[in-house]
Amino acid sequence: MTQYLDFEKPLAEIEGKAEELRAMARDNPEMDIKKESKALDKKAKDLLKALYADLSPWRKCQVARHPDRPHCKDYIDALFTEYTPLAGDRNFADDHAVMGGIARLDGTPVMVIGHEKGNDTKSRIERNFGMARPEGYRKAIRLMDLANRFGLPVITLVDTPGAYPGKGAEERGQSEAIARSTEKCLELQVPLISVVIGEGGSGGAVAFASANRVAMLDHSVYSVISPEGCASILWKDAEKMREAAEALRLTPKDLHELGICDRIIDEPMGGAHRDRDATIKSVGEALKIMLNELQDLSGHKLRTDRRQKYLQLGAKGLAA
């Protein structure tokens, strides 16, 4: 059953009426509803197109957080073969908010790492809603080290509201683990490709996405803080999240203009949750293209270009 966002309520009413008609026809086979249902379907399609024609930044956030969007595990299951999960940070524990392992993308051996939010109540609690603890980032560091040693390209799938801010995480060195993971991204001498598939929140996302190529799905977001958190700090009012979302410039279009996002991956009309298979296929095609762009570069060149990319961010603004 489709879960509608608040701005999709008019669409929910139309699609609901169309479904009611079809249900009545199933109970009464003699009823002819073709004309009415066809008209409602066209009206719903036109409204969906209008709603998604120019989404505000806040609405982009809502779509990026939609619970039915494909998550990291969905992409791994669909795009990668011979996936062998690797667990634990060899120090404290295994963090289920971060998953990763060795796999093949179209026959090419790679290391894939990503945030996993879960898809129902039980799995979301187990995955801590995609909010990694220090052991999750230390696991990612271990896997990136392994990839670097064996010359495997690293692919990261980012989908987190941010790193877990709990007491235990802070006691185990959350900020240090995030900084070390970011540092490891910048040190790698193998291709590093990152795709923001939903939310890219704060340092918890940067720790996976300091990459040679950063791609974003069209209805994903990537920012230093959530709109609600920003509103709470600046206006002491979380309800001003719409204004905060505008100010943060967190959409793929904004980030592409700023040089943070290298590629925007189109989503089906109405968002990734309306056609998961098509979305996953588009991400797979983009990954292959980006991997092909980097495969002939030397380790030194990959590392140098990656570091320069991040050193130059914001340079235009400073010059102005």
PDB file of C-alpha atoms in Angstrom:
ATOM      1  CA  MET A   1       0.000   0.000   0.000  1.00  0.00           C
ATOM      2  CA  THR A   2       1.366   3.416  -1.008  1.00  0.00           C
ATOM      3  CA  GLN A   3       2.373   5.711   1.837  1.00  0.00           C
ATOM      4  CA  TYR A   4       1.570   9.297   0.905  1.00  0.00           C
ATOM      5  CA  LEU A   5       3.490  12.349   2.068  1.00  0.00           C
ATOM      6  CA  ASP A   6       1.532  15.321   3.407  1.00  0.00           C
ATOM      7  CA  PHE A   7       1.815  17.321   0.165  1.00  0.00           C
ATOM      8  CA  GLU A   8       0.493  14.288  -1.748  1.00  0.00           C
ATOM      9  CA  LYS A   9      -2.912  14.257   0.000  1.00  0.00           C
ATOM     10  CA  PRO A  10      -4.849  15.448  -3.090  1.00  0.00           C
ATOM     11  CA  LEU A  11      -3.181  12.652  -5.051  1.00  0.00           C
ATOM     12  CA  ALA A  12      -4.124  10.131  -2.359  1.00  0.00           C
ATOM     13  CA  GLU A  13      -7.785  11.112  -2.690  1.00  0.00           C
ATOM     14  CA  ILE A  14      -7.840  10.645  -6.459  1.00  0.00           C
ATOM     15  CA  GLU A  15      -5.963   7.339  -6.415  1.00  0.00           C
ATOM     16  CA  GLY A  16      -8.174   6.210  -3.534  1.00  0.00           C
ATOM     17  CA  LYS A  17     -11.326   6.903  -5.540  1.00  0.00           C
ATOM     18  CA  ALA A  18      -9.911   4.993  -8.516  1.00  0.00           C
ATOM     19  CA  GLU A  19      -9.142   2.016  -6.288  1.00  0.00           C
ATOM     20  CA  GLU A  20     -12.640   2.144  -4.784  1.00  0.00           C
ATOM     21  CA  LEU A  21     -14.123   1.957  -8.271  1.00  0.00           C
ATOM     22  CA  ARG A  22     -11.989  -1.053  -9.146  1.00  0.00           C
ATOM     23  CA  ALA A  23     -12.969  -2.761  -5.888  1.00  0.00           C
ATOM     24  CA  MET A  24     -16.659  -2.207  -6.675  1.00  0.00           C
ATOM     25  CA  ALA A  25     -16.137  -3.636 -10.157  1.00  0.00           C
ATOM     26  CA  ARG A  26     -14.493  -6.727  -8.714  1.00  0.00           C
ATOM     27  CA  ASP A  27     -17.562  -7.309  -6.532  1.00  0.00           C
ATOM     28  CA  ASN A  28     -19.945  -6.512  -9.413  1.00  0.00           C
ATOM     29  CA  PRO A  29     -18.426  -7.823 -12.677  1.00  0.00           C
ATOM     30  CA  GLU A  30     -21.287  -6.306 -14.698  1.00  0.00           C
ATOM     31  CA  MET A  31     -20.249  -2.746 -13.769  1.00  0.00           C
ATOM     32  CA  ASP A  32     -18.442  -0.822 -16.510  1.00  0.00           C
ATOM     33  CA  ILE A  33     -15.929   1.504 -14.875  1.00  0.00           C
ATOM     34  CA  LYS A  34     -13.355   1.725 -17.649  1.00  0.00           C
ATOM     35  CA  LYS A  35     -14.158   5.305 -18.630  1.00  0.00           C
ATOM     36  CA  GLU A  36     -14.321   6.642 -15.061  1.00  0.00           C
ATOM     37  CA  SER A  37     -11.201   4.815 -13.854  1.00  0.00           C
ATOM     38  CA  LYS A  38      -9.255   5.896 -16.926  1.00  0.00           C
ATOM     39  CA  ALA A  39     -10.198   9.524 -16.302  1.00  0.00           C
ATOM     40  CA  LEU A  40      -9.161   9.277 -12.646  1.00  0.00           C
ATOM     41  CA  ASP A  41      -5.851   7.621 -13.589  1.00  0.00           C
ATOM     42  CA  LYS A  42      -5.091  10.437 -16.031  1.00  0.00           C
ATOM     43  CA  LYS A  43      -5.999  13.046 -13.429  1.00  0.00           C
ATOM     44  CA  ALA A  44      -3.712  11.334 -10.882  1.00  0.00           C
ATOM     45  CA  LYS A  45      -0.859  11.127 -13.372  1.00  0.00           C
ATOM     46  CA  ASP A  46      -1.160  14.805 -14.271  1.00  0.00           C
ATOM     47  CA  LEU A  47      -1.331  15.812 -10.605  1.00  0.00           C
ATOM     48  CA  LEU A  48       1.717  13.677  -9.749  1.00  0.00           C
ATOM     49  CA  LYS A  49       3.656  15.372 -12.531  1.00  0.00           C
ATOM     50  CA  ALA A  50       2.593  18.805 -11.287  1.00  0.00           C
ATOM     51  CA  LEU A  51       3.478  18.038  -7.662  1.00  0.00           C
ATOM     52  CA  TYR A  52       6.987  16.837  -8.560  1.00  0.00           C
ATOM     53  CA  ALA A  53       7.688  19.413 -11.274  1.00  0.00           C
ATOM     54  CA  ASP A  54       9.463  21.805  -8.917  1.00  0.00           C
ATOM     55  CA  LEU A  55       9.798  20.391  -5.403  1.00  0.00           C
ATOM     56  CA  SER A  56      10.858  22.765  -2.660  1.00  0.00           C
ATOM     57  CA  PRO A  57      13.954  21.776  -0.641  1.00  0.00           C
ATOM     58  CA  TRP A  58      11.771  20.736   2.305  1.00  0.00           C
ATOM     59  CA  ARG A  59       9.639  18.499   0.099  1.00  0.00           C
ATOM     60  CA  LYS A  60      12.840  16.988  -1.276  1.00  0.00           C
ATOM     61  CA  CYS A  61      13.742  16.124   2.319  1.00  0.00           C
ATOM     62  CA  GLN A  62      10.380  14.442   2.786  1.00  0.00           C
ATOM     63  CA  VAL A  63      10.801  12.350  -0.364  1.00  0.00           C
ATOM     64  CA  ALA A  64      14.386  11.467   0.574  1.00  0.00           C
ATOM     65  CA  ARG A  65      13.100  10.103   3.896  1.00  0.00           C
ATOM     66  CA  HIS A  66      10.202   8.129   2.424  1.00  0.00           C
ATOM     67  CA  PRO A  67      10.211   4.717   4.163  1.00  0.00           C
ATOM     68  CA  ASP A  68       9.554   2.846   0.913  1.00  0.00           C
ATOM     69  CA  ARG A  69      12.624   4.136  -0.931  1.00  0.00           C
ATOM     70  CA  PRO A  70      15.101   1.387  -1.828  1.00  0.00           C
ATOM     71  CA  HIS A  71      17.781   1.087   0.845  1.00  0.00           C
ATOM     72  CA  CYS A  72      21.395  -0.080   0.802  1.00  0.00           C
ATOM     73  CA  LYS A  73      20.523  -3.774   1.084  1.00  0.00           C
ATOM     74  CA  ASP A  74      18.116  -3.492  -1.862  1.00  0.00           C
ATOM     75  CA  TYR A  75      20.860  -2.038  -4.072  1.00  0.00           C
ATOM     76  CA  ILE A  76      23.395  -4.651  -2.989  1.00  0.00           C
ATOM     77  CA  ASP A  77      20.962  -7.512  -3.601  1.00  0.00           C
ATOM     78  CA  ALA A  78      19.987  -6.222  -7.047  1.00  0.00           C
ATOM     79  CA  LEU A  79      23.234  -4.807  -8.472  1.00  0.00           C
ATOM     80  CA  PHE A  80      26.054  -6.873  -6.998  1.00  0.00           C
ATOM     81  CA  THR A  81      26.904 -10.539  -7.381  1.00  0.00           C
ATOM     82  CA  GLU A  82      28.996 -12.802  -5.137  1.00  0.00           C
ATOM     83  CA  TYR A  83      28.438 -10.401  -2.233  1.00  0.00           C
ATOM     84  CA  THR A  84      30.337 -11.608   0.836  1.00  0.00           C
ATOM     85  CA  PRO A  85      29.444  -9.569   3.934  1.00  0.00           C
ATOM     86  CA  LEU A  86      32.253  -8.651   6.320  1.00  0.00           C
ATOM     87  CA  ALA A  87      31.369  -7.797   9.913  1.00  0.00           C
ATOM     88  CA  GLY A  88      32.895  -6.171  12.975  1.00  0.00           C
ATOM     89  CA  ASP A  89      35.511  -3.543  13.682  1.00  0.00           C
ATOM     90  CA  ARG A  90      37.911  -6.050  15.348  1.00  0.00           C
ATOM     91  CA  ASN A  91      37.777  -3.894  18.446  1.00  0.00           C
ATOM     92  CA  PHE A  92      34.348  -3.574  20.032  1.00  0.00           C
ATOM     93  CA  ALA A  93      31.365  -4.900  18.042  1.00  0.00           C
ATOM     94  CA  ASP A  94      29.545  -5.139  14.743  1.00  0.00           C
ATOM     95  CA  ASP A  95      27.360  -2.126  13.948  1.00  0.00           C
ATOM     96  CA  HIS A  96      24.278  -3.190  11.970  1.00  0.00           C
ATOM     97  CA  ALA A  97      23.681   0.382  10.763  1.00  0.00           C
ATOM     98  CA  VAL A  98      26.664  -0.128   8.438  1.00  0.00           C
ATOM     99  CA  MET A  99      26.879  -3.066   6.061  1.00  0.00           C
ATOM    100  CA  GLY A 100      29.625  -3.927   3.626  1.00  0.00           C
ATOM    101  CA  GLY A 101      31.670  -6.589   1.941  1.00  0.00           C
ATOM    102  CA  ILE A 102      33.403  -7.797  -1.192  1.00  0.00           C
ATOM    103  CA  ALA A 103      31.253  -8.192  -4.304  1.00  0.00           C
ATOM    104  CA  ARG A 104      31.241  -7.888  -8.077  1.00  0.00           C
ATOM    105  CA  LEU A 105      29.647  -5.081 -10.060  1.00  0.00           C
ATOM    106  CA  ASP A 106      29.101  -6.258 -13.610  1.00  0.00           C
ATOM    107  CA  GLY A 107      31.975  -8.716 -13.083  1.00  0.00           C
ATOM    108  CA  THR A 108      34.377  -6.169 -11.560  1.00  0.00           C
ATOM    109  CA  PRO A 109      35.524  -6.966  -7.990  1.00  0.00           C
ATOM    110  CA  VAL A 110      34.672  -4.095  -5.637  1.00  0.00           C
ATOM    111  CA  MET A 111      34.237  -3.290  -1.967  1.00  0.00           C
ATOM    112  CA  VAL A 112      30.731  -1.989  -1.247  1.00  0.00           C
ATOM    113  CA  ILE A 113      29.882  -0.196   2.023  1.00  0.00           C
ATOM    114  CA  GLY A 114      26.689   1.577   3.013  1.00  0.00           C
ATOM    115  CA  HIS A 115      24.249   2.770   5.646  1.00  0.00           C
ATOM    116  CA  GLU A 116      21.196   0.546   6.084  1.00  0.00           C
ATOM    117  CA  LYS A 117      18.036   1.985   7.674  1.00  0.00           C
ATOM    118  CA  GLY A 118      15.871  -1.151   7.650  1.00  0.00           C
ATOM    119  CA  ASN A 119      12.398  -1.550   6.153  1.00  0.00           C
ATOM    120  CA  ASP A 120      10.120  -2.484   9.056  1.00  0.00           C
ATOM    121  CA  THR A 121       9.950  -1.807  12.795  1.00  0.00           C
ATOM    122  CA  LYS A 122      12.158  -4.732  13.790  1.00  0.00           C
ATOM    123  CA  SER A 123      14.879  -4.113  11.190  1.00  0.00           C
ATOM    124  CA  ARG A 124      14.847  -0.349  11.750  1.00  0.00           C
ATOM    125  CA  ILE A 125      15.531  -0.839  15.441  1.00  0.00           C
ATOM    126  CA  GLU A 126      18.248  -3.398  14.656  1.00  0.00           C
ATOM    127  CA  ARG A 127      19.825  -1.013  12.123  1.00  0.00           C
ATOM    128  CA  ASN A 128      19.403   1.978  14.466  1.00  0.00           C
ATOM    129  CA  PHE A 129      17.602   3.825  11.642  1.00  0.00           C
ATOM    130  CA  GLY A 130      20.863   4.072   9.694  1.00  0.00           C
ATOM    131  CA  MET A 131      22.651   6.040  12.429  1.00  0.00           C
ATOM    132  CA  ALA A 132      26.099   4.514  12.776  1.00  0.00           C
ATOM    133  CA  ARG A 133      28.049   4.218  16.014  1.00  0.00           C
ATOM    134  CA  PRO A 134      31.878   4.452  16.231  1.00  0.00           C
ATOM    135  CA  GLU A 135      32.238   0.730  15.545  1.00  0.00           C
ATOM    136  CA  GLY A 136      30.364   1.222  12.277  1.00  0.00           C
ATOM    137  CA  TYR A 137      32.866   3.792  11.049  1.00  0.00           C
ATOM    138  CA  ARG A 138      35.765   1.652  12.283  1.00  0.00           C
ATOM    139  CA  LYS A 139      34.317  -1.274  10.360  1.00  0.00           C
ATOM    140  CA  ALA A 140      34.196   0.922   7.250  1.00  0.00           C
ATOM    141  CA  ILE A 141      37.837   1.923   7.809  1.00  0.00           C
ATOM    142  CA  ARG A 142      38.801  -1.746   8.068  1.00  0.00           C
ATOM    143  CA  LEU A 143      37.002  -2.567   4.823  1.00  0.00           C
ATOM    144  CA  MET A 144      38.544   0.402   2.997  1.00  0.00           C
ATOM    145  CA  ASP A 145      41.996  -0.682   4.212  1.00  0.00           C
ATOM    146  CA  LEU A 146      41.308  -4.163   2.848  1.00  0.00           C
ATOM    147  CA  ALA A 147      40.162  -2.741  -0.490  1.00  0.00           C
ATOM    148  CA  ASN A 148      43.260  -0.555  -0.721  1.00  0.00           C
ATOM    149  CA  ARG A 149      45.522  -3.520  -0.025  1.00  0.00           C
ATOM    150  CA  PHE A 150      44.004  -5.641  -2.782  1.00  0.00           C
ATOM    151  CA  GLY A 151      43.338  -2.880  -5.302  1.00  0.00           C
ATOM    152  CA  LEU A 152      39.534  -3.020  -5.120  1.00  0.00           C
ATOM    153  CA  PRO A 153      37.469   0.058  -6.037  1.00  0.00           C
ATOM    154  CA  VAL A 154      35.296   1.225  -3.136  1.00  0.00           C
ATOM    155  CA  ILE A 155      31.604   2.037  -3.607  1.00  0.00           C
ATOM    156  CA  THR A 156      29.687   3.676  -0.753  1.00  0.00           C
ATOM    157  CA  LEU A 157      25.907   4.067  -0.528  1.00  0.00           C
ATOM    158  CA  VAL A 158      24.986   6.935   1.785  1.00  0.00           C
ATOM    159  CA  ASP A 159      21.636   7.051   3.567  1.00  0.00           C
ATOM    160  CA  THR A 160      21.773   8.368   7.123  1.00  0.00           C
ATOM    161  CA  PRO A 161      20.206  11.211   9.094  1.00  0.00           C
ATOM    162  CA  GLY A 162      23.605  11.474  10.808  1.00  0.00           C
ATOM    163  CA  ALA A 163      25.885   9.566  13.142  1.00  0.00           C
ATOM    164  CA  TYR A 164      24.294   8.269  16.348  1.00  0.00           C
ATOM    165  CA  PRO A 165      24.596  10.948  19.094  1.00  0.00           C
ATOM    166  CA  GLY A 166      24.026   8.651  22.075  1.00  0.00           C
ATOM    167  CA  LYS A 167      26.068   8.586  25.290  1.00  0.00           C
ATOM    168  CA  GLY A 168      27.711   5.223  24.526  1.00  0.00           C
ATOM    169  CA  ALA A 169      28.767   6.364  21.060  1.00  0.00           C
ATOM    170  CA  GLU A 170      30.348   9.508  22.482  1.00  0.00           C
ATOM    171  CA  GLU A 171      32.161   7.483  25.147  1.00  0.00           C
ATOM    172  CA  ARG A 172      33.637   5.222  22.458  1.00  0.00           C
ATOM    173  CA  GLY A 173      34.954   8.143  20.400  1.00  0.00           C
ATOM    174  CA  GLN A 174      32.288   8.980  17.833  1.00  0.00           C
ATOM    175  CA  SER A 175      33.935  12.152  16.515  1.00  0.00           C
ATOM    176  CA  GLU A 176      37.349  10.490  16.292  1.00  0.00           C
ATOM    177  CA  ALA A 177      35.901   7.524  14.378  1.00  0.00           C
ATOM    178  CA  ILE A 178      34.150   9.840  11.892  1.00  0.00           C
ATOM    179  CA  ALA A 179      37.345  11.877  11.401  1.00  0.00           C
ATOM    180  CA  ARG A 180      39.407   8.708  10.857  1.00  0.00           C
ATOM    181  CA  SER A 181      36.897   7.397   8.324  1.00  0.00           C
ATOM    182  CA  THR A 182      36.987  10.700   6.422  1.00  0.00           C
ATOM    183  CA  GLU A 183      40.792  10.630   6.536  1.00  0.00           C
ATOM    184  CA  LYS A 184      40.806   7.070   5.197  1.00  0.00           C
ATOM    185  CA  CYS A 185      38.595   8.106   2.277  1.00  0.00           C
ATOM    186  CA  LEU A 186      41.125  10.783   1.355  1.00  0.00           C
ATOM    187  CA  GLU A 187      44.102   8.397   1.664  1.00  0.00           C
ATOM    188  CA  LEU A 188      42.847   5.597  -0.593  1.00  0.00           C
ATOM    189  CA  GLN A 189      44.781   4.834  -3.767  1.00  0.00           C
ATOM    190  CA  VAL A 190      41.849   3.049  -5.378  1.00  0.00           C
ATOM    191  CA  PRO A 191      38.733   4.610  -6.985  1.00  0.00           C
ATOM    192  CA  LEU A 192      36.171   5.758  -4.420  1.00  0.00           C
ATOM    193  CA  ILE A 193      32.629   6.362  -5.651  1.00  0.00           C
ATOM    194  CA  SER A 194      29.769   7.490  -3.435  1.00  0.00           C
ATOM    195  CA  VAL A 195      26.043   7.666  -4.131  1.00  0.00           C
ATOM    196  CA  VAL A 196      23.627   9.497  -1.827  1.00  0.00           C
ATOM    197  CA  ILE A 197      20.521   7.314  -2.132  1.00  0.00           C
ATOM    198  CA  GLY A 198      18.399   9.081   0.494  1.00  0.00           C
ATOM    199  CA  GLU A 199      19.637  11.308   3.292  1.00  0.00           C
ATOM    200  CA  GLY A 200      23.215  12.470   3.511  1.00  0.00           C
ATOM    201  CA  GLY A 201      23.335  13.858   7.012  1.00  0.00           C
ATOM    202  CA  SER A 202      26.273  15.674   8.606  1.00  0.00           C
ATOM    203  CA  GLY A 203      29.714  14.133   9.255  1.00  0.00           C
ATOM    204  CA  GLY A 204      28.088  10.716   9.369  1.00  0.00           C
ATOM    205  CA  ALA A 205      27.655  11.015   5.592  1.00  0.00           C
ATOM    206  CA  VAL A 206      30.922  12.839   4.856  1.00  0.00           C
ATOM    207  CA  ALA A 207      32.812   9.935   6.464  1.00  0.00           C
ATOM    208  CA  PHE A 208      31.635   7.735   3.550  1.00  0.00           C
ATOM    209  CA  ALA A 209      31.321  10.334   0.803  1.00  0.00           C
ATOM    210  CA  SER A 210      34.731  12.051   0.567  1.00  0.00           C
ATOM    211  CA  ALA A 211      35.030  10.406  -2.829  1.00  0.00           C
ATOM    212  CA  ASN A 212      36.458  10.872  -6.314  1.00  0.00           C
ATOM    213  CA  ARG A 213      32.902  10.903  -7.640  1.00  0.00           C
ATOM    214  CA  VAL A 214      29.812  11.828  -5.637  1.00  0.00           C
ATOM    215  CA  ALA A 215      26.447  11.116  -7.237  1.00  0.00           C
ATOM    216  CA  MET A 216      23.019  11.894  -5.821  1.00  0.00           C
ATOM    217  CA  LEU A 217      19.584  10.597  -6.653  1.00  0.00           C
ATOM    218  CA  ASP A 218      17.385  13.469  -7.820  1.00  0.00           C
ATOM    219  CA  HIS A 219      15.244  13.423  -4.664  1.00  0.00           C
ATOM    220  CA  SER A 220      18.035  12.870  -2.151  1.00  0.00           C
ATOM    221  CA  VAL A 221      19.543  15.516   0.148  1.00  0.00           C
ATOM    222  CA  TYR A 222      23.038  16.134   1.532  1.00  0.00           C
ATOM    223  CA  SER A 223      23.740  18.701   4.237  1.00  0.00           C
ATOM    224  CA  VAL A 224      25.783  19.568   7.316  1.00  0.00           C
ATOM    225  CA  ILE A 225      22.694  19.276   9.557  1.00  0.00           C
ATOM    226  CA  SER A 226      19.041  18.356   9.247  1.00  0.00           C
ATOM    227  CA  PRO A 227      16.601  21.212   8.539  1.00  0.00           C
ATOM    228  CA  GLU A 228      14.947  20.589  11.914  1.00  0.00           C
ATOM    229  CA  GLY A 229      18.297  20.733  13.740  1.00  0.00           C
ATOM    230  CA  CYS A 230      19.309  23.882  11.880  1.00  0.00           C
ATOM    231  CA  ALA A 231      15.971  25.566  12.694  1.00  0.00           C
ATOM    232  CA  SER A 232      16.314  24.632  16.364  1.00  0.00           C
ATOM    233  CA  ILE A 233      19.743  26.255  16.542  1.00  0.00           C
ATOM    234  CA  LEU A 234      19.127  29.386  14.449  1.00  0.00           C
ATOM    235  CA  TRP A 235      15.503  30.186  15.289  1.00  0.00           C
ATOM    236  CA  LYS A 236      14.987  28.096  18.451  1.00  0.00           C
ATOM    237  CA  ASP A 237      12.015  26.631  16.599  1.00  0.00           C
ATOM    238  CA  ALA A 238      12.114  23.273  14.786  1.00  0.00           C
ATOM    239  CA  GLU A 239       8.922  24.238  12.938  1.00  0.00           C
ATOM    240  CA  LYS A 240      10.981  26.617  10.801  1.00  0.00           C
ATOM    241  CA  MET A 241      12.498  23.616   9.027  1.00  0.00           C
ATOM    242  CA  ARG A 242      11.170  24.823   5.643  1.00  0.00           C
ATOM    243  CA  GLU A 243      13.164  28.050   5.870  1.00  0.00           C
ATOM    244  CA  ALA A 244      16.187  26.090   7.078  1.00  0.00           C
ATOM    245  CA  ALA A 245      15.952  23.668   4.149  1.00  0.00           C
ATOM    246  CA  GLU A 246      16.002  26.628   1.746  1.00  0.00           C
ATOM    247  CA  ALA A 247      19.041  28.151   3.448  1.00  0.00           C
ATOM    248  CA  LEU A 248      21.047  24.905   3.630  1.00  0.00           C
ATOM    249  CA  ARG A 249      21.172  24.415  -0.153  1.00  0.00           C
ATOM    250  CA  LEU A 250      20.882  20.668   0.307  1.00  0.00           C
ATOM    251  CA  THR A 251      19.324  19.627  -3.021  1.00  0.00           C
ATOM    252  CA  PRO A 252      21.289  17.843  -5.769  1.00  0.00           C
ATOM    253  CA  LYS A 253      20.872  20.838  -8.081  1.00  0.00           C
ATOM    254  CA  ASP A 254      22.375  23.237  -5.522  1.00  0.00           C
ATOM    255  CA  LEU A 255      25.197  20.868  -4.636  1.00  0.00           C
ATOM    256  CA  HIS A 256      26.022  20.252  -8.296  1.00  0.00           C
ATOM    257  CA  GLU A 257      26.369  24.020  -8.782  1.00  0.00           C
ATOM    258  CA  LEU A 258      28.661  24.167  -5.737  1.00  0.00           C
ATOM    259  CA  GLY A 259      30.867  21.353  -7.072  1.00  0.00           C
ATOM    260  CA  ILE A 260      30.041  18.934  -4.247  1.00  0.00           C
ATOM    261  CA  CYS A 261      27.859  16.629  -6.343  1.00  0.00           C
ATOM    262  CA  ASP A 262      29.347  15.364  -9.622  1.00  0.00           C
ATOM    263  CA  ARG A 263      26.320  13.589 -11.062  1.00  0.00           C
ATOM    264  CA  ILE A 264      22.551  13.710 -10.546  1.00  0.00           C
ATOM    265  CA  ILE A 265      20.761  10.405 -11.127  1.00  0.00           C
ATOM    266  CA  ASP A 266      17.179  10.734 -12.353  1.00  0.00           C
ATOM    267  CA  GLU A 267      14.367   9.147 -10.369  1.00  0.00           C
ATOM    268  CA  PRO A 268      11.020   7.904 -11.710  1.00  0.00           C
ATOM    269  CA  MET A 269       8.154  10.381 -11.610  1.00  0.00           C
ATOM    270  CA  GLY A 270       6.939  10.526  -8.013  1.00  0.00           C
ATOM    271  CA  GLY A 271      10.211   9.393  -6.463  1.00  0.00           C
ATOM    272  CA  ALA A 272      12.267   6.226  -6.123  1.00  0.00           C
ATOM    273  CA  HIS A 273       9.598   4.507  -4.002  1.00  0.00           C
ATOM    274  CA  ARG A 274       7.145   4.519  -6.927  1.00  0.00           C
ATOM    275  CA  ASP A 275       9.436   2.432  -9.143  1.00  0.00           C
ATOM    276  CA  ARG A 276      12.173   0.826  -7.094  1.00  0.00           C
ATOM    277  CA  ASP A 277      13.469  -1.401  -9.913  1.00  0.00           C
ATOM    278  CA  ALA A 278      13.930   1.518 -12.318  1.00  0.00           C
ATOM    279  CA  THR A 279      15.738   3.533  -9.636  1.00  0.00           C
ATOM    280  CA  ILE A 280      18.109   0.700  -8.774  1.00  0.00           C
ATOM    281  CA  LYS A 281      18.829   0.164 -12.468  1.00  0.00           C
ATOM    282  CA  SER A 282      19.664   3.872 -12.936  1.00  0.00           C
ATOM    283  CA  VAL A 283      22.048   3.795  -9.977  1.00  0.00           C
ATOM    284  CA  GLY A 284      23.739   0.690 -11.380  1.00  0.00           C
ATOM    285  CA  GLU A 285      24.279   2.336 -14.753  1.00  0.00           C
ATOM    286  CA  ALA A 286      25.705   5.467 -13.120  1.00  0.00           C
ATOM    287  CA  LEU A 287      28.088   3.381 -10.991  1.00  0.00           C
ATOM    288  CA  LYS A 288      29.433   1.587 -14.073  1.00  0.00           C
ATOM    289  CA  ILE A 289      30.000   4.886 -15.897  1.00  0.00           C
ATOM    290  CA  MET A 290      31.827   6.470 -12.955  1.00  0.00           C
ATOM    291  CA  LEU A 291      33.913   3.360 -12.350  1.00  0.00           C
ATOM    292  CA  ASN A 292      34.920   3.336 -16.009  1.00  0.00           C
ATOM    293  CA  GLU A 293      35.987   7.012 -15.752  1.00  0.00           C
ATOM    294  CA  LEU A 294      38.402   6.190 -12.920  1.00  0.00           C
ATOM    295  CA  GLN A 295      39.704   2.722 -13.691  1.00  0.00           C
ATOM    296  CA  ASP A 296      42.771   3.787 -15.698  1.00  0.00           C
ATOM    297  CA  LEU A 297      44.010   6.405 -13.194  1.00  0.00           C
ATOM    298  CA  SER A 298      47.039   5.601 -11.026  1.00  0.00           C
ATOM    299  CA  GLY A 299      46.737   5.346  -7.255  1.00  0.00           C
ATOM    300  CA  HIS A 300      48.698   8.557  -6.810  1.00  0.00           C
ATOM    301  CA  LYS A 301      46.481  10.400  -9.292  1.00  0.00           C
ATOM    302  CA  LEU A 302      43.288   9.136  -7.636  1.00  0.00           C
ATOM    303  CA  ARG A 303      44.417  10.268  -4.203  1.00  0.00           C
ATOM    304  CA  THR A 304      45.754  13.626  -5.408  1.00  0.00           C
ATOM    305  CA  ASP A 305      42.637  14.465  -7.426  1.00  0.00           C
ATOM    306  CA  ARG A 306      40.374  13.487  -4.526  1.00  0.00           C
ATOM    307  CA  ARG A 307      42.270  15.651  -2.036  1.00  0.00           C
ATOM    308  CA  GLN A 308      42.363  18.605  -4.437  1.00  0.00           C
ATOM    309  CA  LYS A 309      38.651  18.317  -5.056  1.00  0.00           C
ATOM    310  CA  TYR A 310      37.888  18.910  -1.379  1.00  0.00           C
ATOM    311  CA  LEU A 311      40.590  21.532  -0.852  1.00  0.00           C
ATOM    312  CA  GLN A 312      39.071  23.608  -3.660  1.00  0.00           C
ATOM    313  CA  LEU A 313      35.482  23.493  -2.401  1.00  0.00           C
ATOM    314  CA  GLY A 314      34.312  26.999  -1.587  1.00  0.00           C
ATOM    315  CA  ALA A 315      37.275  28.632  -3.341  1.00  0.00           C
ATOM    316  CA  LYS A 316      34.972  30.581  -5.711  1.00  0.00           C
ATOM    317  CA  GLY A 317      33.050  32.007  -2.787  1.00  0.00           C
ATOM    318  CA  LEU A 318      36.235  33.098  -1.030  1.00  0.00           C
ATOM    319  CA  ALA A 319      37.573  34.701  -4.209  1.00  0.00           C
ATOM    320  CA  ALA A 320      34.344  36.666  -4.631  1.00  0.00           C
TER     321      ALA A 320
END
